[in-house]
GROMACS .gro file of C-alpha atoms in nm:
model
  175
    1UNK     CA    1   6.851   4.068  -5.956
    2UNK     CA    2   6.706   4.355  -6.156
    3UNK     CA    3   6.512   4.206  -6.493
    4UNK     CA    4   6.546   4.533  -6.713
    5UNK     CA    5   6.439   4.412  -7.023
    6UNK     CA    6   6.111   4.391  -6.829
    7UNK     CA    7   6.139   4.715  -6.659
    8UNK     CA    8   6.153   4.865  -7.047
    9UNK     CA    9   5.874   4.698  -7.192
   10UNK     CA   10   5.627   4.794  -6.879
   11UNK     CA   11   5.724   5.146  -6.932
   12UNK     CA   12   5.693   5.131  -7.319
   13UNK     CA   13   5.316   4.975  -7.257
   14UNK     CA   14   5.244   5.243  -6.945
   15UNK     CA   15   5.347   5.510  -7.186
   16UNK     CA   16   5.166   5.391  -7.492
   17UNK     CA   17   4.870   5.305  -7.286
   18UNK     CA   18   4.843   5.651  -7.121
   19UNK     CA   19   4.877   5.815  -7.436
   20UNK     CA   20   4.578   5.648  -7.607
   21UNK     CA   21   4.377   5.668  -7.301
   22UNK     CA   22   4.433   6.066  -7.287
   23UNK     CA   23   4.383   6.091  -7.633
   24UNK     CA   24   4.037   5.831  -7.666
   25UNK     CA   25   3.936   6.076  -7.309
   26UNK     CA   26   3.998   6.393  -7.536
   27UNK     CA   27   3.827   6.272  -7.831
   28UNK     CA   28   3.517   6.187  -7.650
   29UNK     CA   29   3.484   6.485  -7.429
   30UNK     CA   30   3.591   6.764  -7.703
   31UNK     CA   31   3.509   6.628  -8.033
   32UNK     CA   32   3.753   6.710  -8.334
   33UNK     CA   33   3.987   6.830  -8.083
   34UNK     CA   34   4.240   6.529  -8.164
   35UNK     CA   35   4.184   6.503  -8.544
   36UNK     CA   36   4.152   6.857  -8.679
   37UNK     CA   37   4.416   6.975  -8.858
   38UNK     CA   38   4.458   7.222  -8.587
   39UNK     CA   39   4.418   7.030  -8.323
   40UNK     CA   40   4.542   7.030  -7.971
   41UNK     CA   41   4.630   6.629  -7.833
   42UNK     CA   42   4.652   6.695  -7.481
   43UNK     CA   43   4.847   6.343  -7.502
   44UNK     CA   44   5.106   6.504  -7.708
   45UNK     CA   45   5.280   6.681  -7.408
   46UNK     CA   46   5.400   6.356  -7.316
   47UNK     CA   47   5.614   6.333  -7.570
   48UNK     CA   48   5.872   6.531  -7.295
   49UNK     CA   49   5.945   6.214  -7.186
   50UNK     CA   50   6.122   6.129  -7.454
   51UNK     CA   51   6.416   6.371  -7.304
   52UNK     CA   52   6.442   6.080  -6.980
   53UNK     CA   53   6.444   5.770  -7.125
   54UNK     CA   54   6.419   5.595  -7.455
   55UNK     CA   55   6.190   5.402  -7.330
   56UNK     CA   56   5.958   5.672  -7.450
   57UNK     CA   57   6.036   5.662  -7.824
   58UNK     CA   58   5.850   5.317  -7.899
   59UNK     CA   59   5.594   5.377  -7.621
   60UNK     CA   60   5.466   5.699  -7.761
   61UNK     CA   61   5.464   5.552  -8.160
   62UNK     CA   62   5.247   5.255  -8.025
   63UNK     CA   63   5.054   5.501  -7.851
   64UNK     CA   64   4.958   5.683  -8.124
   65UNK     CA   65   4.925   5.427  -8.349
   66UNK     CA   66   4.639   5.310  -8.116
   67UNK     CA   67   4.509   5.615  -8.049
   68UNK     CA   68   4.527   5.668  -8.434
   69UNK     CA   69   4.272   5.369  -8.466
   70UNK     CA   70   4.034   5.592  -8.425
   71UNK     CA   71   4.118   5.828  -8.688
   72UNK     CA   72   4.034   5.490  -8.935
   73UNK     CA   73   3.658   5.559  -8.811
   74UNK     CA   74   3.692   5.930  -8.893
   75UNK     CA   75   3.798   5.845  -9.249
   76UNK     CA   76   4.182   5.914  -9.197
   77UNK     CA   77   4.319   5.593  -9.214
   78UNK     CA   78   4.630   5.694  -9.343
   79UNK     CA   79   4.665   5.897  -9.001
   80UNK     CA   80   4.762   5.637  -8.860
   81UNK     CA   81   5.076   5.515  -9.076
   82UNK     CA   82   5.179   5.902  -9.134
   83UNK     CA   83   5.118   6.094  -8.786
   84UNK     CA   84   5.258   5.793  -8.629
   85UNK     CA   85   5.590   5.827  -8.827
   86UNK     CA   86   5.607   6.155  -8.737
   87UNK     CA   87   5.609   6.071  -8.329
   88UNK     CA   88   5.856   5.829  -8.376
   89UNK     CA   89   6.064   6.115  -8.588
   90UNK     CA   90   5.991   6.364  -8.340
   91UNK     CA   91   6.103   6.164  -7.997
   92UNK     CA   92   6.386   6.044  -8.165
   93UNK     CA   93   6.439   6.406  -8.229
   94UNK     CA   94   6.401   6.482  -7.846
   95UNK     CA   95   6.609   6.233  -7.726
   96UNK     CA   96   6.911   6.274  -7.932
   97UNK     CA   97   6.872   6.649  -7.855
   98UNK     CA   98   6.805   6.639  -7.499
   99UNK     CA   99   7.154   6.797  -7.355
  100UNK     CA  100   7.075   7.068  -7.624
  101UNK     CA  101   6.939   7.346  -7.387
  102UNK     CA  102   6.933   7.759  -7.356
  103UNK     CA  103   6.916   7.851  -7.019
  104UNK     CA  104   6.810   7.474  -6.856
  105UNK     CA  105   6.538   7.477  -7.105
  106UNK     CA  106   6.551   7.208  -7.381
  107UNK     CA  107   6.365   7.426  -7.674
  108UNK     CA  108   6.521   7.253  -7.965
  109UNK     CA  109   6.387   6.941  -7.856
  110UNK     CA  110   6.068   7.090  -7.752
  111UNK     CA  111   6.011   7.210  -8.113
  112UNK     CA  112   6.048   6.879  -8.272
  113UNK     CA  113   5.691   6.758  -8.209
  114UNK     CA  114   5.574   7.099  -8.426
  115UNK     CA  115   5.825   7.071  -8.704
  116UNK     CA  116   5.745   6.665  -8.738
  117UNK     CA  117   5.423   6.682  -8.749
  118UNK     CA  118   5.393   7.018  -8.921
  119UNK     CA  119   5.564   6.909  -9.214
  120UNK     CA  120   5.465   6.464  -9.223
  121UNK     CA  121   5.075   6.538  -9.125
  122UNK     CA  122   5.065   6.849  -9.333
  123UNK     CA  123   5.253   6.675  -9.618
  124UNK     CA  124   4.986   6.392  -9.553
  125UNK     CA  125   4.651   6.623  -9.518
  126UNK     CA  126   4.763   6.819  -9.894
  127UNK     CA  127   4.848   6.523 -10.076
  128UNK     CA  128   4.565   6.295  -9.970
  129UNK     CA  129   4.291   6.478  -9.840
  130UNK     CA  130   4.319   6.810 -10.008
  131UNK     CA  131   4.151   6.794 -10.415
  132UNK     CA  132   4.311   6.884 -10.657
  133UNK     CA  133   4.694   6.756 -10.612
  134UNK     CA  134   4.953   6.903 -10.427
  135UNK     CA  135   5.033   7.230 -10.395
  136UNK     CA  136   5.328   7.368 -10.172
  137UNK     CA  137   5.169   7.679 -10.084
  138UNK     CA  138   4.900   7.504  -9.903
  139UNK     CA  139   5.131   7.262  -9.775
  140UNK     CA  140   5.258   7.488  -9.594
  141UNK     CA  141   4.937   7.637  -9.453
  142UNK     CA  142   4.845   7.271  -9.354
  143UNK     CA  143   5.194   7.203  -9.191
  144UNK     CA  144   5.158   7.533  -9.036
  145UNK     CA  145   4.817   7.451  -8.884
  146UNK     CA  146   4.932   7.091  -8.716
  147UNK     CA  147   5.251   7.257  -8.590
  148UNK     CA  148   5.097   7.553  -8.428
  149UNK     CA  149   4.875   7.283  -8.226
  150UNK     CA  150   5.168   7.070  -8.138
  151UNK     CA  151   5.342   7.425  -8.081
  152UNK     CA  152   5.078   7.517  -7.817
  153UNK     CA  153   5.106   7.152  -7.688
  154UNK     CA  154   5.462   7.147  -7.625
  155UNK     CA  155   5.465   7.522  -7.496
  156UNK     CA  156   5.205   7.522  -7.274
  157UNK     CA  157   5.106   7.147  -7.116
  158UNK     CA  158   5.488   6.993  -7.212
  159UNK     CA  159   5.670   7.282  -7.065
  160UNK     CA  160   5.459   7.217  -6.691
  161UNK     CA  161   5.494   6.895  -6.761
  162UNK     CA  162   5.895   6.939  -6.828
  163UNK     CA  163   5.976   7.176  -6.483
  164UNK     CA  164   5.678   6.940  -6.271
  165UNK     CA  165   5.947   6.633  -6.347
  166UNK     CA  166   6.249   6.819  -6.275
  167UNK     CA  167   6.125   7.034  -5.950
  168UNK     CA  168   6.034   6.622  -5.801
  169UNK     CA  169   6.368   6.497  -5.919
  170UNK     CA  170   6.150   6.256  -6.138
  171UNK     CA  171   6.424   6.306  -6.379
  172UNK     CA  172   6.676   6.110  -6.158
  173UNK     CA  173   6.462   5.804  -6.123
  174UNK     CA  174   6.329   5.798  -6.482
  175UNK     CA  175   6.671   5.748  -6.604
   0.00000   0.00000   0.00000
């Protein structure tokens, strides 16, 4: 008999675990690299597996809300509350676009991660780390800076990442 209530929370803790583990391995070898406002979280190309199982939704929000623990350190305690929202925004995104694809490619869903955290982190970084209140046209140059790091993410580590799953028929046994 196959217990797979347990099944699902050991892959929400693998997932959340290896996320925070890539993303505490980034910080301390490449300082900055994780927290900038353009920044590029290696960790963040996991959020592909979000397209085989839901399973990845909750494990990559507790992920970064631990790896977002050390943001508190940095001063950007609100990272964690706002950049975690936007994860949990962006793999529900991926999921419930995952059959959306051009060519065997899922690039709707693989622009989620920029346009979440483009628009919730830069939102966040303008309106409470930026003096002198809000204002949109530097919103959008914020926005624009966290989603061209998630964009390079996603393109670039996510997309290997993507094809190295399918090409081992991963895909199949994720499911």
């Amino acid at each position: 008999m196959k217990n797979t209530k347990a099944k699902s929370m050991v892959k929400v803790a693998v997932i959340a675990a290896l996320y925070a583990a890539l993303t505490y391995a980034e910080a301390l070898l490449i300082p900055g690299s994780t927290t900038a406002a353009v920044q590029f979280r290696v960790s963040e190309a996991l959020n592909v597996l979000a397209l085989f199982m839901p399973e990845a939704i909750p494990g990559l929000t507790l992920g970064c809300v631990l790896s977002n623990l050390y943001s508190i350190g940095q001063g950007l305690p609100l990272d964690m509350i706002f950049g975690s929202l936007a994860t949990l925004g962006a793999t529900l995104c991926i999921w419930f676009l995952r059959n959306a694809k051009i060519k065997s490619y899922p690039l709707f869903a693989m622009l989620m991660p920029a346009l979440w955290n483009g628009v919730i982190v830069g939102w966040e970084i303008e309106y409470f780390f930026v003096d002198g209140g809000f204002h949109f046209d530097d919103f959008l140059f914020q926005g624009g800076c966290v989603a061209l790091g998630e964009l390079a993410v996603m393109a670039i580590l996510g997309t290997a990442l993507y094809y190295a799953i399918i090409k081992r028929g991963l895909d199949k046994k994720l499911m």
